[in-house]
């Protein structure tokens, strides 16, 4: 579900109540882990860009919370830590069927790896 919210604060105000705490925690983690990245609303969800290029984002979809990692090297390096019941992996997306399935320590590791990576 793409949002028409103008900023991430408004986006979080419109997400389902049962997901709000997890999504707020994700936002805080993204903002503290990604120094020098710009937060914006793109593609209908919160995105984080460096040098004008979106590298990561997250979104509340109809049936899952999705985390998007454009840098496939980061996602691929952490795939074995992500696998689990209620978690689905795509090429550049991690889908959590329920907020409590999110392993925030692994997400933080992936965000730090994104921060440290360069093209």
Coordinates of N, CA and C in Angstrom, one line a residue:
X1 N 0.9 -1.2 0.0 CA 0.0 0.0 0.0 C 0.9 1.2 0.0
X2 N 0.7 2.0 -1.0 CA 1.5 3.2 -1.1 C 0.8 4.4 -0.4
X3 N 1.5 5.1 0.4 CA 1.0 6.2 1.1 C 1.1 7.5 0.4
X4 N 0.2 8.4 0.6 CA 0.3 9.8 0.0 C 0.8 10.8 1.1
X5 N 1.3 10.3 2.2 CA 1.8 11.2 3.3 C 2.9 12.0 2.8
X6 N 3.0 13.2 3.2 CA 4.1 14.1 2.8 C 5.4 14.0 3.5
X7 N 5.3 13.4 4.7 CA 6.5 13.2 5.5 C 6.4 11.9 6.3
X8 N 7.5 11.4 6.9 CA 7.4 10.2 7.7 C 6.6 10.3 8.9
X9 N 6.6 11.4 9.6 CA 5.7 11.6 10.8 C 4.3 11.3 10.4
X10 N 3.8 12.0 9.3 CA 2.4 11.8 8.9 C 2.2 10.3 8.5
X11 N 3.2 9.7 7.9 CA 3.1 8.3 7.5 C 2.8 7.4 8.7
X12 N 3.6 7.6 9.7 CA 3.5 6.8 11.0 C 2.1 7.1 11.6
X13 N 1.6 8.2 11.5 CA 0.3 8.5 12.0 C -0.9 7.7 11.4
X14 N -0.6 7.3 10.1 CA -1.7 6.6 9.4 C -1.5 5.1 9.4
X15 N -0.5 4.5 9.9 CA -0.3 3.1 9.9 C -1.2 2.4 10.9
X16 N -1.5 1.1 10.7 CA -2.3 0.4 11.7 C -1.7 0.4 13.1
X17 N -2.5 0.6 14.1 CA -2.1 0.7 15.5 C -1.2 -0.4 15.9
X18 N -1.4 -1.6 15.5 CA -0.6 -2.8 15.9 C 0.8 -2.8 15.3
X19 N 1.0 -1.9 14.3 CA 2.3 -1.9 13.7 C 3.1 -0.6 14.0
X20 N 2.4 0.4 14.6 CA 3.0 1.7 14.9 C 4.3 1.6 15.7
X21 N 4.3 0.9 16.8 CA 5.5 0.8 17.7 C 6.7 0.3 16.9
X22 N 6.5 -0.8 16.2 CA 7.6 -1.4 15.4 C 8.1 -0.5 14.3
X23 N 7.2 0.2 13.6 CA 7.6 1.1 12.5 C 8.3 2.3 13.1
X24 N 7.8 2.8 14.3 CA 8.5 3.9 14.9 C 9.9 3.5 15.3
X25 N 10.0 2.3 15.9 CA 11.3 1.8 16.3 C 12.3 1.7 15.1
X26 N 11.7 1.2 13.9 CA 12.5 1.1 12.7 C 13.0 2.5 12.3
X27 N 12.1 3.5 12.3 CA 12.5 4.8 11.9 C 13.6 5.3 12.8
X28 N 13.5 5.2 14.1 CA 14.5 5.6 15.0 C 15.8 4.9 14.7
X29 N 15.8 3.6 14.4 CA 17.0 2.9 14.1 C 17.6 3.3 12.8
X30 N 16.8 3.6 11.8 CA 17.3 4.0 10.5 C 18.0 5.4 10.7
X31 N 17.3 6.3 11.5 CA 17.9 7.6 11.6 C 19.1 7.7 12.4
X32 N 19.3 6.8 13.4 CA 20.5 6.8 14.2 C 21.6 6.1 13.5
X33 N 21.3 5.1 12.7 CA 22.4 4.2 12.1 C 22.9 4.8 10.8
X34 N 22.1 5.6 10.1 CA 22.5 6.1 8.8 C 22.9 7.6 8.8
X35 N 24.1 7.8 9.3 CA 24.6 9.2 9.3 C 24.8 9.7 7.9
X36 N 24.4 10.9 7.7 CA 24.6 11.5 6.4 C 23.5 11.1 5.3
X37 N 22.5 10.4 5.7 CA 21.5 10.0 4.8 C 20.3 10.9 5.0
X38 N 19.5 11.2 4.0 CA 18.4 12.0 4.0 C 17.1 11.2 4.1
X39 N 16.2 11.5 5.0 CA 14.9 10.8 5.1 C 13.9 11.5 4.2
X40 N 13.1 10.7 3.5 CA 12.1 11.3 2.7 C 11.0 10.3 2.5
X41 N 9.9 10.7 1.9 CA 8.8 9.8 1.5 C 9.0 9.6 -0.1
X42 N 9.3 8.4 -0.5 CA 9.4 8.1 -1.9 C 8.8 6.7 -2.1
X43 N 8.3 6.5 -3.3 CA 7.7 5.2 -3.6 C 6.6 4.8 -2.6
X44 N 6.0 5.7 -2.0 CA 4.9 5.5 -1.1 C 5.3 5.1 0.3
X45 N 6.6 5.2 0.7 CA 7.0 4.8 2.0 C 8.3 5.6 2.4
X46 N 8.7 5.5 3.7 CA 9.9 6.1 4.1 C 11.1 5.6 3.4
X47 N 12.0 6.4 2.9 CA 13.2 6.1 2.3 C 14.4 6.9 2.8
X48 N 15.6 6.3 2.7 CA 16.8 7.0 3.2 C 17.8 7.0 2.1
X49 N 18.2 8.2 1.7 CA 19.1 8.4 0.6 C 20.4 9.0 1.0
X50 N 21.4 8.6 0.2 CA 22.8 9.2 0.3 C 23.2 9.6 -1.1
X51 N 23.6 10.9 -1.2 CA 24.0 11.5 -2.5 C 22.9 11.4 -3.5
X52 N 21.7 11.6 -3.0 CA 20.5 11.6 -3.9 C 20.0 10.2 -4.3
X53 N 20.6 9.1 -3.9 CA 20.2 7.8 -4.3 C 19.6 7.1 -3.1
X54 N 18.4 6.5 -3.2 CA 17.8 5.8 -2.2 C 18.5 4.5 -2.0
X55 N 18.9 4.2 -0.8 CA 19.6 2.9 -0.5 C 18.8 2.0 0.4
X56 N 17.9 2.5 1.3 CA 17.1 1.6 2.1 C 15.8 2.3 2.4
X57 N 14.8 1.5 2.8 CA 13.5 2.0 3.1 C 12.7 1.0 3.9
X58 N 11.5 1.4 4.3 CA 10.6 0.4 4.9 C 9.2 0.8 4.6
X59 N 8.2 -0.1 4.8 CA 6.8 0.3 4.5 C 5.9 -0.7 5.2
X60 N 4.7 -0.2 5.6 CA 3.7 -1.1 6.1 C 2.8 -1.5 4.9
X61 N 2.9 -2.7 4.5 CA 2.1 -3.2 3.4 C 0.9 -3.9 3.9
X62 N 0.0 -4.3 3.0 CA -1.3 -4.9 3.5 C -1.1 -6.1 4.4
X63 N -0.2 -7.0 4.0 CA 0.0 -8.3 4.8 C 1.4 -8.4 5.4
X64 N 2.2 -7.4 5.4 CA 3.5 -7.5 6.0 C 4.1 -6.1 6.2
X65 N 5.2 -6.1 7.0 CA 6.1 -4.9 7.0 C 7.3 -5.3 6.2
X66 N 7.6 -4.4 5.2 CA 8.7 -4.6 4.3 C 9.9 -3.7 4.6
X67 N 11.1 -4.3 4.6 CA 12.3 -3.6 4.6 C 13.0 -3.7 3.3
X68 N 13.5 -2.6 2.7 CA 14.0 -2.7 1.4 C 15.5 -2.2 1.4
X69 N 16.3 -3.1 0.9 CA 17.8 -2.8 0.8 C 18.2 -2.9 -0.6
X70 N 18.5 -1.7 -1.2 CA 18.8 -1.6 -2.6 C 20.2 -2.2 -2.8
X71 N 21.1 -2.0 -1.8 CA 22.4 -2.6 -1.8 C 22.3 -4.1 -1.6
X72 N 22.3 -4.9 -2.6 CA 22.2 -6.3 -2.5 C 23.3 -7.0 -1.8
X73 N 24.5 -6.4 -1.8 CA 25.7 -6.9 -1.1 C 25.4 -7.0 0.4
X74 N 24.7 -6.0 0.9 CA 24.4 -5.9 2.3 C 23.3 -7.0 2.6
X75 N 22.3 -7.0 1.9 CA 21.2 -8.0 2.1 C 21.8 -9.4 2.0
X76 N 22.5 -9.7 0.9 CA 23.0 -11.1 0.7 C 24.0 -11.5 1.8
X77 N 24.7 -10.6 2.4 CA 25.7 -10.9 3.5 C 25.0 -11.3 4.8
X78 N 23.7 -10.9 4.9 CA 22.9 -11.1 6.1 C 21.8 -12.1 5.9
X79 N 21.6 -12.7 4.8 CA 20.5 -13.6 4.5 C 20.3 -14.7 5.5
X80 N 21.4 -15.3 5.9 CA 21.3 -16.5 6.9 C 20.8 -16.0 8.2
X81 N 21.0 -14.8 8.6 CA 20.6 -14.3 9.9 C 19.1 -13.9 9.9
X82 N 18.5 -13.7 8.7 CA 17.2 -13.2 8.5 C 16.2 -14.4 8.4
X83 N 16.5 -15.5 7.9 CA 15.6 -16.6 7.7 C 14.9 -17.0 8.9
X84 N 13.6 -17.3 8.8 CA 12.9 -17.7 10.0 C 11.4 -17.8 9.7
X85 N 10.7 -18.3 10.6 CA 9.2 -18.5 10.4 C 8.6 -17.1 10.4
X86 N 7.7 -16.8 9.5 CA 7.1 -15.6 9.4 C 7.9 -14.5 8.7
X87 N 9.0 -14.9 8.1 CA 9.9 -14.0 7.4 C 10.0 -14.5 6.0
X88 N 9.9 -13.6 5.0 CA 10.0 -14.0 3.6 C 11.0 -13.0 3.0
X89 N 11.9 -13.6 2.1 CA 13.0 -12.8 1.5 C 12.7 -12.7 0.0
X90 N 12.9 -11.5 -0.5 CA 12.9 -11.3 -1.9 C 14.3 -10.9 -2.4
X91 N 14.4 -10.5 -3.6 CA 15.7 -10.0 -4.1 C 16.3 -8.9 -3.3
X92 N 15.4 -7.9 -3.0 CA 15.9 -6.7 -2.2 C 15.0 -6.4 -1.1
X93 N 14.1 -7.3 -0.7 CA 13.1 -7.0 0.3 C 13.0 -8.1 1.4
X94 N 12.8 -7.7 2.6 CA 12.6 -8.6 3.7 C 11.1 -8.3 4.1
X95 N 10.3 -9.4 4.2 CA 8.9 -9.2 4.5 C 8.6 -9.9 5.9
X96 N 8.2 -9.1 6.8 CA 7.8 -9.7 8.2 C 6.3 -9.7 8.3
X97 N 5.8 -11.0 8.5 CA 4.4 -11.1 8.5 C 3.7 -10.5 9.8
X98 N 4.5 -10.3 10.8 CA 4.0 -9.7 12.1 C 5.2 -8.8 12.6
X99 N 4.8 -7.7 13.3 CA 5.9 -6.8 13.8 C 6.8 -7.5 14.8
X100 N 6.3 -8.5 15.6 CA 7.1 -9.1 16.6 C 8.2 -10.1 15.9
X101 N 8.1 -10.3 14.6 CA 9.1 -11.1 13.9 C 10.4 -10.4 13.6
X102 N 10.3 -9.0 13.7 CA 11.5 -8.2 13.3 C 12.6 -8.4 14.3
X103 N 13.7 -8.8 13.8 CA 14.9 -8.9 14.7 C 15.7 -7.5 14.5
X104 N 15.5 -6.6 15.5 CA 16.0 -5.3 15.4 C 17.6 -5.3 15.4
X105 N 18.2 -6.3 16.1 CA 19.6 -6.3 16.1 C 20.2 -6.6 14.7
X106 N 19.5 -7.5 14.0 CA 20.0 -7.8 12.6 C 19.8 -6.6 11.7
X107 N 18.6 -6.0 11.9 CA 18.3 -4.8 11.1 C 19.4 -3.7 11.4
X108 N 19.8 -3.5 12.6 CA 20.8 -2.6 13.0 C 22.1 -2.9 12.3
X109 N 22.5 -4.2 12.3 CA 23.7 -4.7 11.7 C 23.7 -4.4 10.2
X110 N 22.6 -4.6 9.6 CA 22.4 -4.3 8.1 C 22.5 -2.8 7.8
X111 N 21.9 -2.0 8.7 CA 22.0 -0.6 8.5 C 23.4 -0.1 8.7
X112 N 24.1 -0.6 9.6 CA 25.5 -0.2 9.8 C 26.4 -0.6 8.6
X113 N 26.1 -1.8 8.1 CA 26.8 -2.3 6.9 C 26.5 -1.3 5.7
X114 N 25.3 -0.9 5.6 CA 24.9 0.1 4.6 C 25.6 1.4 4.7
X115 N 25.7 1.8 6.0 CA 26.4 3.1 6.3 C 27.9 3.0 5.9
X116 N 28.5 1.9 6.1 CA 29.9 1.7 5.9 C 30.2 1.4 4.4
X117 N 29.2 0.9 3.6 CA 29.4 0.6 2.2 C 29.5 1.8 1.3
X118 N 30.3 1.6 0.3 CA 30.4 2.7 -0.7 C 30.3 2.0 -2.1
X119 N 30.0 2.8 -3.0 CA 29.9 2.3 -4.4 C 31.2 2.0 -5.0

